[in-house]
Tab-separated table of C-alpha atoms in Angstrom:
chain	number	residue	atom	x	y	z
A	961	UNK	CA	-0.424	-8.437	-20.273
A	962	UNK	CA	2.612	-7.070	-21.595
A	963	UNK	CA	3.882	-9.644	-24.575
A	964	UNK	CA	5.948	-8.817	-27.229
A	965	UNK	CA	4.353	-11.441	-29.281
A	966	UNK	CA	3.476	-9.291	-32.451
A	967	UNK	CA	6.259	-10.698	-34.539
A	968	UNK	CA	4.423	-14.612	-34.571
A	969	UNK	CA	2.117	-15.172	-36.507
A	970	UNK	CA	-1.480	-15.951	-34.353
A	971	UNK	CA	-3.163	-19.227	-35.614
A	972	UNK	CA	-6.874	-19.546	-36.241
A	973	UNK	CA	-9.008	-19.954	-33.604
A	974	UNK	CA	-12.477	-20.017	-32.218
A	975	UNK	CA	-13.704	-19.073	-28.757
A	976	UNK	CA	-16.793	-20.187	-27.076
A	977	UNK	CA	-17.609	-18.037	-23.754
A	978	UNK	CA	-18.164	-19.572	-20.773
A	979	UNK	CA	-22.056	-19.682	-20.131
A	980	UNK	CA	-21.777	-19.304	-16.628
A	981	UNK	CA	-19.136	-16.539	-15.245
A	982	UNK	CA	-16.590	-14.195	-17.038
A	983	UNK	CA	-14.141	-15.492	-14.064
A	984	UNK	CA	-14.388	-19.240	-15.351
A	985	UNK	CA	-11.175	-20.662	-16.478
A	986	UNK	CA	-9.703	-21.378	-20.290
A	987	UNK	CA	-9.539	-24.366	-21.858
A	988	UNK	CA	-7.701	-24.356	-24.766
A	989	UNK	CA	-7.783	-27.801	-27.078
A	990	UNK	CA	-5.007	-28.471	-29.520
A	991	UNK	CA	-5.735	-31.477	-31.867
A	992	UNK	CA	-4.337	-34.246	-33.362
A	993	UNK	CA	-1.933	-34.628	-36.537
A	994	UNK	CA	-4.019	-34.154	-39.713
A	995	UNK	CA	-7.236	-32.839	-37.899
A	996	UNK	CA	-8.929	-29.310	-36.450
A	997	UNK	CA	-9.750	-27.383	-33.700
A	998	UNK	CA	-13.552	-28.583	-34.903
A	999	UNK	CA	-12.289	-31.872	-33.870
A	1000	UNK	CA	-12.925	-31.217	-30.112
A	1001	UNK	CA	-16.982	-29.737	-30.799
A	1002	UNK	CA	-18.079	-32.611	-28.959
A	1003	UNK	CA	-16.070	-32.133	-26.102
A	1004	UNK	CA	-16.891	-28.212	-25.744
A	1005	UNK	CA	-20.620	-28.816	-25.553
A	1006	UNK	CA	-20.352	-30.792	-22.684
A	1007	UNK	CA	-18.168	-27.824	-21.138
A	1008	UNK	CA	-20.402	-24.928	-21.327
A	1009	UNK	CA	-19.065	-23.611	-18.054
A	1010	UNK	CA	-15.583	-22.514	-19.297
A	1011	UNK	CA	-14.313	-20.708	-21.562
A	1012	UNK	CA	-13.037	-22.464	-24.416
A	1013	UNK	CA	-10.396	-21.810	-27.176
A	1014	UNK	CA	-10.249	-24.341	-30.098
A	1015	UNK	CA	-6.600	-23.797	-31.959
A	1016	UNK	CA	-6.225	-24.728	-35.691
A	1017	UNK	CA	-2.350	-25.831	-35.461
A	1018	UNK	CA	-0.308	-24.854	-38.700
A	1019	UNK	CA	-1.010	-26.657	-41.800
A	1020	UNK	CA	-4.062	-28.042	-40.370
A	1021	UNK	CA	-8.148	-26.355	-40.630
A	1022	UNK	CA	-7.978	-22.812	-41.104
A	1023	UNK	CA	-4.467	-22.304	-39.765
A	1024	UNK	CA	-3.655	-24.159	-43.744
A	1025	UNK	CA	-1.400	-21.566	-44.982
A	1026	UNK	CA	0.554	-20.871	-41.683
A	1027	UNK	CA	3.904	-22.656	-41.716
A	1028	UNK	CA	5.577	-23.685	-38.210
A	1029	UNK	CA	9.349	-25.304	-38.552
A	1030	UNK	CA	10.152	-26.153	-35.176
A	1031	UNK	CA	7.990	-27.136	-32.434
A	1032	UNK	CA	9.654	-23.754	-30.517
A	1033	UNK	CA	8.365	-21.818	-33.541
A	1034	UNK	CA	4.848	-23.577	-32.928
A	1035	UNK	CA	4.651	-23.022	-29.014
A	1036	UNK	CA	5.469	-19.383	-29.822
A	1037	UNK	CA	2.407	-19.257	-32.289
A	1038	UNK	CA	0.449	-20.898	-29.310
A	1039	UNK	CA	1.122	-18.676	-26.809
A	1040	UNK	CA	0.786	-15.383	-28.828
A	1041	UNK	CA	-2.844	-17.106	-30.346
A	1042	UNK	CA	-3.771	-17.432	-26.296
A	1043	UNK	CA	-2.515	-14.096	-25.130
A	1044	UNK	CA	-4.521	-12.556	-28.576
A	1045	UNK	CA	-7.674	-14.217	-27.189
A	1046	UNK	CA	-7.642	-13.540	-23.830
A	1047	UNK	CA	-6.981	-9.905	-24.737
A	1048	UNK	CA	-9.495	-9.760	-27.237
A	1049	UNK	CA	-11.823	-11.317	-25.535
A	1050	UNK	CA	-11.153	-9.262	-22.193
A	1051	UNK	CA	-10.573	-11.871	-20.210
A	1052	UNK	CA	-8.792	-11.605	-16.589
A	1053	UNK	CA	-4.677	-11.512	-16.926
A	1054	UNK	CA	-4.726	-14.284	-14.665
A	1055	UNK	CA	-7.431	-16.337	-16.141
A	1056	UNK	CA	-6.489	-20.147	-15.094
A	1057	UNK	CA	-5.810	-22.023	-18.507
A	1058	UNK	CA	-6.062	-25.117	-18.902
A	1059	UNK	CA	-4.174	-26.745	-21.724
A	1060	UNK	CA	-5.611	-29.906	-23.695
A	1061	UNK	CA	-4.146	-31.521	-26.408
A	1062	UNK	CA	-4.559	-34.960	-28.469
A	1063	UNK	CA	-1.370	-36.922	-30.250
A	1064	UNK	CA	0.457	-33.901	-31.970
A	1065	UNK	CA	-1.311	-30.837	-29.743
A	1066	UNK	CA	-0.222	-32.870	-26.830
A	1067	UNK	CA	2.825	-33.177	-27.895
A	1068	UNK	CA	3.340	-29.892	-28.750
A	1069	UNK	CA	1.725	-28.652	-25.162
A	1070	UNK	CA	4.163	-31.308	-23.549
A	1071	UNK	CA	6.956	-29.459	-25.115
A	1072	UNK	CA	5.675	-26.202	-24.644
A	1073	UNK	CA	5.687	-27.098	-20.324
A	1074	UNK	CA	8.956	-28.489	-20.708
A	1075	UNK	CA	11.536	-27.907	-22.932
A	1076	UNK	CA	10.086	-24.083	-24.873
A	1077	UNK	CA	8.918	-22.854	-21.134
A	1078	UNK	CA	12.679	-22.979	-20.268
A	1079	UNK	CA	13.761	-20.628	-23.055
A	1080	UNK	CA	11.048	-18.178	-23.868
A	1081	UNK	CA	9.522	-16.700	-20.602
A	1082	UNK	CA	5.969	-15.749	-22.723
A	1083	UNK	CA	4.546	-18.458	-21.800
A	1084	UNK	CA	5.085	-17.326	-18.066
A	1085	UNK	CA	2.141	-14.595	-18.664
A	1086	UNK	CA	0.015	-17.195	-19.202
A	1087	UNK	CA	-1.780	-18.838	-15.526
A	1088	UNK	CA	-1.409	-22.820	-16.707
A	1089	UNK	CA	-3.063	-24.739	-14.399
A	1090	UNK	CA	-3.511	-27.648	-15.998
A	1091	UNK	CA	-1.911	-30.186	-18.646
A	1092	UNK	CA	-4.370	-33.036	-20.007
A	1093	UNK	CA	-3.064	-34.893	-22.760
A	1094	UNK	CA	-4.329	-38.121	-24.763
A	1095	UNK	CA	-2.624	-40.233	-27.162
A	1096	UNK	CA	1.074	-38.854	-27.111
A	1097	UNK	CA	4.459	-40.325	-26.547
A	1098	UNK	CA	6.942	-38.780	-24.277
A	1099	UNK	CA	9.445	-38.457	-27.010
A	1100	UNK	CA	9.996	-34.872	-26.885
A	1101	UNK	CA	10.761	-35.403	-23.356
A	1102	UNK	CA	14.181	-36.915	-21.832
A	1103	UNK	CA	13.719	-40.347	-20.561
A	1104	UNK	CA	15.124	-43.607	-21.406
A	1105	UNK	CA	11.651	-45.364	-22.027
A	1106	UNK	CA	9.001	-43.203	-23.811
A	1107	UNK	CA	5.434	-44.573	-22.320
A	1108	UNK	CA	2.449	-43.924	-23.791
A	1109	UNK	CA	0.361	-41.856	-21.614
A	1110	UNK	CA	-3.159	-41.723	-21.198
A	1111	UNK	CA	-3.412	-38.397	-19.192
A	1112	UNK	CA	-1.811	-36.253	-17.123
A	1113	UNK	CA	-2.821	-33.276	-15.275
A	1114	UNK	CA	-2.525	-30.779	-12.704
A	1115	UNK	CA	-5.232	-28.978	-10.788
A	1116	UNK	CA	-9.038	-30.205	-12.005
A	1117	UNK	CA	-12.395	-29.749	-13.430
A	1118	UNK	CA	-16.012	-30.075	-11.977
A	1119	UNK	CA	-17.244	-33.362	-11.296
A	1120	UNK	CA	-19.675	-32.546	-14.111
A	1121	UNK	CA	-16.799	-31.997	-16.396
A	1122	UNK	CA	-15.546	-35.388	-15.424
A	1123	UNK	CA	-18.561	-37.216	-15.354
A	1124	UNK	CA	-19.242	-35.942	-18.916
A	1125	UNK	CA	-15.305	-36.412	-19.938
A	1126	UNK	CA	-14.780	-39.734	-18.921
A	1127	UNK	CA	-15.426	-41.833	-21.976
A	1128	UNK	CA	-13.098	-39.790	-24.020
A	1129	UNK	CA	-10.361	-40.570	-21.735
A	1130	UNK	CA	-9.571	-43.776	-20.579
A	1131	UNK	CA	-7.922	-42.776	-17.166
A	1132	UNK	CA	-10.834	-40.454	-15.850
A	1133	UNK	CA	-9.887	-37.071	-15.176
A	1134	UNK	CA	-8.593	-35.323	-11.402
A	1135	UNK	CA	-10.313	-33.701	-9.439
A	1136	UNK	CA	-7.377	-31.029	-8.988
A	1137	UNK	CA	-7.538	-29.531	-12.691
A	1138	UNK	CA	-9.098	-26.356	-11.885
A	1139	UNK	CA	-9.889	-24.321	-8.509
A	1140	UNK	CA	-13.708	-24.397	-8.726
């Protein structure tokens, strides 16, 4: 990977390697207003087959005295925390990520696939294959109504994973979110 992310500050994080193989994709959780990347340990033990990144968003856990103003200046401490790990962690360039997030992280994911992916091309070096969100409202989206959606996603885990994530979700989770 070639980013020229050094000037963003990285957020705390924690990664969890994937029990199984180093090829496994990355799932990286961003939580909720007021809570911490801790807030997902329930989900990553039932995932010990993929890699996992847990992200402290600023002002929130760890990531406390890092200040974000703008959800652009967020996404780009997002993507350079993502990059650091995967380098750091010497993971594949073209690890398939997986992006999770719950009421703000989703949110700020959303925005990161929509409107920040049109006007900083990091985020490009990243392999997103998948978008699961819970508890967010379209607003930083265009539409006329702003639904509340349950979850969306592209490309899909295990049936395992799904088995084992369908009470957190309401609308069970596809079958397309990742490859294997």
């Amino acid at each position: 990977m070639t980013s020229n992310m050094s000037e963003f500050k990285r957020l705390a994080y924690r990664y969890i390697p994937a029990h199984s193989s180093p090829e496994a994709p990355l799932v990286v959780f961003a939580h909720g207003f007021l809570g911490a990347g801790d807030d997902w340990d329930a989900i990553t033990q039932a995932l010990p087959d993929y890699h996992q990144l847990t992200i402290d968003l600023p002002g929130h856990g760890k990531s406390c005295p890092v200040q974000g103003v703008s959800f652009d200046q967020v996404c780009r401490m997002i993507t350079a925390t993502i990059l650091d790990c995967i380098q750091a962690h010497k993971l594949s360039a073209t690890v398939p990520v997986c992006l999770v997030g719950y009421s703000l992280g989703a949110r700020l994911l959303m925005y990161l696939m929509t409107k920040h992916r049109a006007t900083d091309e990091t985020i490009n070096e990243l392999n997103v294959s998948g978008l699961v969100i819970e508890g967010a409202i379209l607003a930083c989206l265009t539409m006329s109504k702003k639904p509340r959606v349950g979850l969306v996603i592209a490309n899909g885990l295990s049936a395992l994973s799904r088995k084992r994530l369908a009470w957190f979700w309401p609308i069970g989770i596809s079958k397309r979110c990742f490859p294997h």
